[in-house]
Every structure is written in C-alpha cells, then in structure tokens.
mmCIF file of C-alpha atoms and ligand atoms in Angstrom:
data_model
loop_
_atom_site.group_PDB
_atom_site.id
_atom_site.type_symbol
_atom_site.label_atom_id
_atom_site.label_comp_id
_atom_site.label_asym_id
_atom_site.label_seq_id
_atom_site.Cartn_x
_atom_site.Cartn_y
_atom_site.Cartn_z
ATOM 1 C CA MET E 1 19.640 293.400 -78.621
ATOM 2 C CA ASN E 2 22.351 294.478 -81.029
ATOM 3 C CA LEU E 3 24.781 296.836 -79.352
ATOM 4 C CA ILE E 4 27.088 297.264 -82.315
ATOM 5 C CA SER E 5 26.384 299.692 -85.102
ATOM 6 C CA ASN E 6 28.448 301.723 -87.564
ATOM 7 C CA MET E 7 31.720 300.037 -86.645
ATOM 8 C CA SER E 8 34.685 302.194 -87.517
ATOM 9 C CA ASN E 9 37.427 301.648 -84.929
ATOM 10 C CA LEU E 10 38.295 298.496 -83.088
ATOM 11 C CA ILE E 11 37.802 299.096 -79.382
ATOM 12 C CA ILE E 12 38.991 296.001 -77.630
ATOM 13 C CA GLY E 13 37.642 294.453 -74.455
ATOM 14 C CA PHE E 14 39.890 291.849 -72.852
ATOM 15 C CA LEU E 15 38.805 288.838 -70.817
ATOM 16 C CA ALA E 16 41.768 287.294 -69.007
ATOM 17 C CA SER E 17 42.318 285.257 -65.854
ATOM 18 C CA HIS E 18 46.070 284.966 -65.483
ATOM 19 C CA GLY E 19 49.261 286.536 -66.783
ATOM 20 C CA GLY E 20 47.792 288.768 -69.469
ATOM 21 C CA SER E 21 50.847 288.592 -71.732
ATOM 22 C CA ASN E 22 48.657 288.394 -74.856
ATOM 23 C CA MET E 23 46.700 291.433 -73.678
ATOM 24 C CA GLN E 24 50.013 293.222 -73.156
ATOM 25 C CA ALA E 25 51.217 292.311 -76.664
ATOM 26 C CA ILE E 26 48.008 293.765 -78.113
ATOM 27 C CA ILE E 27 48.286 296.955 -76.027
ATOM 28 C CA ASP E 28 51.943 297.300 -77.099
ATOM 29 C CA ALA E 29 50.979 296.916 -80.767
ATOM 30 C CA CYS E 30 48.348 299.655 -80.317
ATOM 31 C CA LYS E 31 50.953 301.926 -78.743
ATOM 32 C CA LEU E 32 53.469 301.176 -81.516
ATOM 33 C CA GLY E 33 50.864 301.881 -84.179
ATOM 34 C CA THR E 34 51.209 298.481 -85.840
ATOM 35 C CA LEU E 35 47.656 297.754 -84.681
ATOM 36 C CA HIS E 36 45.021 300.423 -85.303
ATOM 37 C CA ALA E 37 42.841 299.715 -82.303
ATOM 38 C CA VAL E 38 42.122 301.050 -78.845
ATOM 39 C CA PRO E 39 42.371 298.968 -75.657
ATOM 40 C CA GLY E 40 38.955 299.592 -74.088
ATOM 41 C CA ALA E 41 38.730 297.611 -70.845
ATOM 42 C CA LEU E 42 39.753 294.437 -69.070
ATOM 43 C CA VAL E 43 37.399 292.108 -67.253
ATOM 44 C CA SER E 44 39.102 289.485 -65.103
ATOM 45 C CA ASN E 45 37.574 286.868 -62.846
ATOM 46 C CA ASN E 46 40.808 286.913 -60.837
ATOM 47 C CA SER E 47 41.407 290.102 -58.836
ATOM 48 C CA SER E 48 45.090 289.314 -58.297
ATOM 49 C CA SER E 49 45.872 288.308 -61.884
ATOM 50 C CA GLY E 50 48.852 289.627 -63.768
ATOM 51 C CA ALA E 51 46.341 290.875 -66.324
ATOM 52 C CA MET E 52 44.734 293.188 -63.710
ATOM 53 C CA GLU E 53 48.164 294.506 -62.761
ATOM 54 C CA ARG E 54 49.096 295.140 -66.385
ATOM 55 C CA ALA E 55 45.790 296.908 -67.131
ATOM 56 C CA LYS E 56 46.336 299.235 -64.170
ATOM 57 C CA ASN E 57 49.896 300.002 -65.325
ATOM 58 C CA GLU E 58 48.569 300.796 -68.796
ATOM 59 C CA SER E 59 45.625 302.875 -67.480
ATOM 60 C CA VAL E 60 43.153 300.505 -69.115
ATOM 61 C CA PRO E 61 39.910 300.400 -67.073
ATOM 62 C CA SER E 62 39.785 297.065 -65.258
ATOM 63 C CA TYR E 63 36.920 295.218 -63.616
ATOM 64 C CA HIS E 64 36.929 292.209 -61.342
ATOM 65 C CA ILE E 65 33.808 290.234 -62.217
ATOM 66 C CA SER E 66 33.518 286.674 -60.974
ATOM 67 C CA SER E 67 31.054 284.282 -59.397
ATOM 68 C CA LYS E 68 32.210 285.729 -56.062
ATOM 69 C CA THR E 69 31.383 289.327 -56.980
ATOM 70 C CA HIS E 70 28.254 288.277 -58.912
ATOM 71 C CA PRO E 71 26.880 284.908 -57.682
ATOM 72 C CA ASP E 72 23.808 285.229 -59.909
ATOM 73 C CA PRO E 73 24.807 284.074 -63.433
ATOM 74 C CA HIS E 74 22.464 286.533 -65.120
ATOM 75 C CA GLU E 75 23.851 289.469 -63.124
ATOM 76 C CA HIS E 76 27.378 288.209 -63.815
ATOM 77 C CA ASP E 77 26.839 288.349 -67.571
ATOM 78 C CA GLU E 78 25.054 291.692 -67.370
ATOM 79 C CA ALA E 79 28.026 293.097 -65.416
ATOM 80 C CA ILE E 80 30.452 291.991 -68.135
ATOM 81 C CA ILE E 81 28.295 293.519 -70.867
ATOM 82 C CA ARG E 82 27.935 296.751 -68.870
ATOM 83 C CA ALA E 83 31.693 297.031 -68.188
ATOM 84 C CA PHE E 84 32.479 296.713 -71.869
ATOM 85 C CA CYS E 85 29.643 298.955 -73.040
ATOM 86 C CA GLU E 86 30.665 301.702 -70.606
ATOM 87 C CA ASN E 87 33.988 301.739 -72.448
ATOM 88 C CA ASN E 88 32.509 301.507 -75.971
ATOM 89 C CA VAL E 89 34.047 298.092 -76.587
ATOM 90 C CA ASN E 90 33.008 296.536 -79.893
ATOM 91 C CA THR E 91 35.326 293.511 -80.081
ATOM 92 C CA ILE E 92 36.128 291.086 -77.271
ATOM 93 C CA ILE E 93 39.422 289.236 -76.987
ATOM 94 C CA LEU E 94 39.737 286.182 -74.774
ATOM 95 C CA ALA E 95 43.303 285.679 -73.620
ATOM 96 C CA GLY E 96 43.572 282.918 -71.079
ATOM 97 C CA TYR E 97 40.026 283.420 -69.750
ATOM 98 C CA MET E 98 39.253 280.385 -67.619
ATOM 99 C CA ARG E 99 35.450 280.578 -67.758
ATOM 100 C CA LYS E 100 33.057 279.568 -70.468
ATOM 101 C CA LEU E 101 31.481 282.671 -71.928
ATOM 102 C CA ASN E 102 27.696 282.683 -71.890
ATOM 103 C CA PRO E 103 26.114 283.039 -75.375
ATOM 104 C CA VAL E 104 24.245 286.111 -74.106
ATOM 105 C CA VAL E 105 27.572 287.997 -73.951
ATOM 106 C CA ILE E 106 28.625 286.747 -77.386
ATOM 107 C CA LYS E 107 25.276 287.848 -78.819
ATOM 108 C CA ALA E 108 25.482 291.292 -77.192
ATOM 109 C CA PHE E 109 28.677 291.870 -79.166
ATOM 110 C CA ASN E 110 27.321 290.443 -82.382
ATOM 111 C CA GLY E 111 29.625 287.431 -82.287
ATOM 112 C CA ARG E 112 32.708 289.672 -82.352
ATOM 113 C CA VAL E 113 34.486 287.554 -79.747
ATOM 114 C CA LEU E 114 37.903 285.993 -80.431
ATOM 115 C CA ASN E 115 40.030 283.491 -78.572
ATOM 116 C CA ILE E 116 43.595 282.272 -78.914
ATOM 117 C CA HIS E 117 44.311 278.593 -78.368
ATOM 118 C CA PRO E 118 47.874 277.259 -78.040
ATOM 119 C CA ALA E 119 47.551 274.412 -80.571
ATOM 120 C CA LEU E 120 46.506 273.878 -84.175
ATOM 121 C CA LEU E 121 42.750 273.427 -83.899
ATOM 122 C CA PRO E 122 40.670 271.405 -84.583
ATOM 123 C CA LYS E 123 43.232 269.073 -83.021
ATOM 124 C CA PHE E 124 43.989 269.352 -79.303
ATOM 125 C CA GLY E 125 40.957 271.469 -78.434
ATOM 126 C CA GLY E 126 37.811 271.060 -76.371
ATOM 127 C CA GLU E 127 37.002 270.724 -72.699
ATOM 128 C CA GLY E 128 40.044 270.143 -70.474
ATOM 129 C CA MET E 129 42.424 271.217 -73.229
ATOM 130 C CA TRP E 130 44.035 274.229 -71.613
ATOM 131 C CA GLY E 131 47.440 275.174 -70.250
ATOM 132 C CA MET E 132 50.053 272.428 -70.137
ATOM 133 C CA ASN E 133 47.417 269.755 -70.897
ATOM 134 C CA VAL E 134 47.492 270.931 -74.509
ATOM 135 C CA HIS E 135 51.281 270.765 -74.901
ATOM 136 C CA LYS E 136 51.530 267.424 -73.075
ATOM 137 C CA ALA E 137 48.973 265.968 -75.499
ATOM 138 C CA VAL E 138 50.797 267.399 -78.535
ATOM 139 C CA ILE E 139 54.106 265.879 -77.430
ATOM 140 C CA ALA E 140 52.498 262.547 -76.454
ATOM 141 C CA ALA E 141 50.914 262.328 -79.918
ATOM 142 C CA GLY E 142 54.353 262.754 -81.511
ATOM 143 C CA GLU E 143 53.296 265.864 -83.459
ATOM 144 C CA LYS E 144 56.082 267.530 -85.409
ATOM 145 C CA VAL E 145 54.298 270.886 -85.655
ATOM 146 C CA SER E 146 52.108 272.839 -83.267
ATOM 147 C CA GLY E 147 51.272 276.527 -82.888
ATOM 148 C CA PRO E 148 48.550 278.984 -81.944
ATOM 149 C CA THR E 149 45.079 279.312 -83.453
ATOM 150 C CA VAL E 150 42.966 282.468 -83.354
ATOM 151 C CA HIS E 151 39.286 281.651 -83.730
ATOM 152 C CA LEU E 152 35.841 283.063 -83.150
ATOM 153 C CA VAL E 153 34.119 282.006 -79.945
ATOM 154 C CA ASP E 154 30.785 280.256 -80.005
ATOM 155 C CA SER E 155 28.895 278.187 -77.459
ATOM 156 C CA GLU E 156 31.241 275.181 -77.765
ATOM 157 C CA TYR E 157 34.854 275.078 -76.554
ATOM 158 C CA ASP E 158 37.362 275.799 -79.354
ATOM 159 C CA LYS E 159 34.855 275.165 -82.157
ATOM 160 C CA GLY E 160 34.295 278.622 -83.662
ATOM 161 C CA ARG E 161 35.517 279.656 -87.131
ATOM 162 C CA ILE E 162 39.301 279.577 -87.403
ATOM 163 C CA LEU E 163 40.690 282.976 -88.425
ATOM 164 C CA ALA E 164 44.440 282.288 -88.453
ATOM 165 C CA GLN E 165 47.127 279.862 -87.334
ATOM 166 C CA ALA E 166 50.900 279.988 -87.022
ATOM 167 C CA LYS E 167 53.328 277.071 -87.067
ATOM 168 C CA VAL E 168 55.829 276.260 -84.353
ATOM 169 C CA PHE E 169 58.039 273.216 -84.873
ATOM 170 C CA VAL E 170 58.119 270.700 -82.038
ATOM 171 C CA LYS E 171 61.726 269.791 -81.189
ATOM 172 C CA PRO E 172 62.633 266.211 -80.245
ATOM 173 C CA ASP E 173 63.776 267.348 -76.791
ATOM 174 C CA ASP E 174 60.841 269.692 -76.127
ATOM 175 C CA THR E 175 59.100 269.515 -72.768
ATOM 176 C CA PRO E 176 55.545 270.875 -72.466
ATOM 177 C CA GLU E 177 57.087 273.954 -70.826
ATOM 178 C CA THR E 178 59.657 274.708 -73.558
ATOM 179 C CA LEU E 179 57.063 274.183 -76.276
ATOM 180 C CA ALA E 180 54.529 276.372 -74.428
ATOM 181 C CA ALA E 181 57.092 279.183 -74.153
ATOM 182 C CA ARG E 182 57.838 279.189 -77.910
ATOM 183 C CA ILE E 183 54.138 279.036 -78.774
ATOM 184 C CA LEU E 184 53.355 281.906 -76.391
ATOM 185 C CA GLU E 185 55.913 284.066 -78.227
ATOM 186 C CA LYS E 186 54.172 283.233 -81.485
ATOM 187 C CA GLU E 187 50.794 284.086 -79.924
ATOM 188 C CA HIS E 188 52.101 287.553 -79.146
ATOM 189 C CA GLU E 189 52.860 288.035 -82.864
ATOM 190 C CA LEU E 190 49.736 286.393 -84.256
ATOM 191 C CA TYR E 191 46.978 288.013 -82.176
ATOM 192 C CA PRO E 192 47.846 291.641 -83.099
ATOM 193 C CA ILE E 193 48.277 290.656 -86.770
ATOM 194 C CA VAL E 194 44.811 289.074 -86.884
ATOM 195 C CA LEU E 195 43.284 292.108 -85.169
ATOM 196 C CA GLN E 196 44.940 294.465 -87.643
ATOM 197 C CA LYS E 197 43.534 292.390 -90.522
ATOM 198 C CA ILE E 198 40.092 292.740 -88.925
ATOM 199 C CA ALA E 199 40.649 296.497 -88.573
ATOM 200 C CA GLU E 200 41.563 296.677 -92.277
ATOM 201 C CA GLY E 201 38.601 294.546 -93.305
ATOM 202 C CA VAL E 202 40.894 291.824 -94.694
ATOM 203 C CA ILE E 203 39.416 289.376 -92.189
ATOM 204 C CA ARG E 204 35.666 289.812 -91.776
ATOM 205 C CA ILE E 205 33.946 288.825 -88.576
HETATM 206 C C1 LIG O 1 47.863 281.370 -73.723
HETATM 207 O O1 LIG O 1 48.688 280.262 -73.781
HETATM 208 C C2 LIG O 1 46.664 281.170 -74.627
HETATM 209 O O2 LIG O 1 46.936 280.347 -75.707
HETATM 210 C C3 LIG O 1 45.684 280.484 -73.714
HETATM 211 O O3 LIG O 1 45.903 281.062 -72.444
HETATM 212 C C4 LIG O 1 47.235 281.546 -72.350
HETATM 213 C C5 LIG O 1 47.160 282.978 -71.928
HETATM 214 O O4 LIG O 1 48.411 283.505 -71.598
HETATM 215 N N1 LIG O 1 44.339 280.648 -74.193
HETATM 216 P P1 LIG O 1 48.532 285.017 -71.140
HETATM 217 O O5 LIG O 1 47.627 285.203 -69.925
HETATM 218 O O6 LIG O 1 48.103 285.876 -72.279
HETATM 219 O O7 LIG O 1 49.958 285.219 -70.775
#
C-alpha cells in the first residue's frame, strides 16, 4: 500500500526514545522559517522521554507506542503507521530511536525515512554502534575527524543511502563525552539543512 501521493509539503513524523534535542532543533527551524516543513507527530517508545515532554510543550501530537503498549509486533507497527497517518505525516525522522524499524513501516511511507548517526558512515556504524559506543570507537581508532551522517533508513542498521555529512575535528584531549557534545551541536545544524534541501527538491528521496 502506498500512502504517499502528490507530495507538496513536508509533514514530519518523529521517532525518538530519549532527549529529543534533534527533534527540537527541527521544530525550532520550522518555527523560524528556515525549514519549510510542519512537525506532524512524535512516536516514542519511552513514555517518560525528554522527546515526549518537548512534543507536549510544542503542542505536537505525541504517542507512546512500545512493546508494552502493543506486545503484538504487527499491531505495534500498525499503531505507528496509524499515528503518523492520522497527522498526515509524509516523512519520518529517526532521532535517537532505540528500536529497529520494521520494513512494513518504511514501505508505508515509501522509503521516506531518515536517520541521523553520530559518526561518518560507513565507518563506525552497525549493530551496537549507538550512543557513547560510537565516540569511544572513533577515539580508540585514532580518527582525526568525525561528525554526523544523515541517511535513509532501510532494513539494515546504518546502511541506507547517505544524504549528507558534516565534519567535526577530534581534539587530542577529547573524551567520548566532549566529542559527543560537539557532534550533537552539528547534528542540530545538519538535520534541518538536509530536510530543507528535501523540501526544495535539491535532495531527492
Ligand atoms: C544523537 O546523537 C543521534 O546521532 C543518535 O541519537 C542521538 C539523539 O539525540 N541517533 P537526541 O535525542 O536528539 O538529543
């Protein structure tokens, strides 16, 4: 089933499990007018996440959908699709979503599903590469440069088409935490820029 037709405006559905700072940066860019898009809805698998709190503060419809609320995997995926469809979402943004997305959801949105990863893929991606694990590995490998990657989501972790990357220099005295903080700042710049390029048709997905 193809739920997307006659795309004109970007209506964004967020999937987030934790802080939601990337979601916030995207909402802020919409409010500022630097991103021509509409925040449509948030789905979080964590009812007490910062992302849920932020969505409520911003009056973005929010849904708690997890294996607790929906133990049946099929019903779980259907609930996500329904939540986004109810809000006319046509583009899904993963921002710290700690669950693998079932291909049925990706297909329902015609593959218009993006993720941000805090390292320069294809290096330092894949299963287990999340949070501080990524930055620890970057520092342990002696990399001089790291930075976020925005990519399309497919059925494999961190393997979808790369849409954009930004460089962040690794300092000799960086800890995983200091590096993560600088990369997160860069994420907040990069994600809205990529979305605006999609809105303008400069990046095609
Ligand atoms: C970011 O570091 C992002 O790269 C990763 O998850 C984190 C989400 O942070 N995918 P936040 O919830 O947006 O603050």
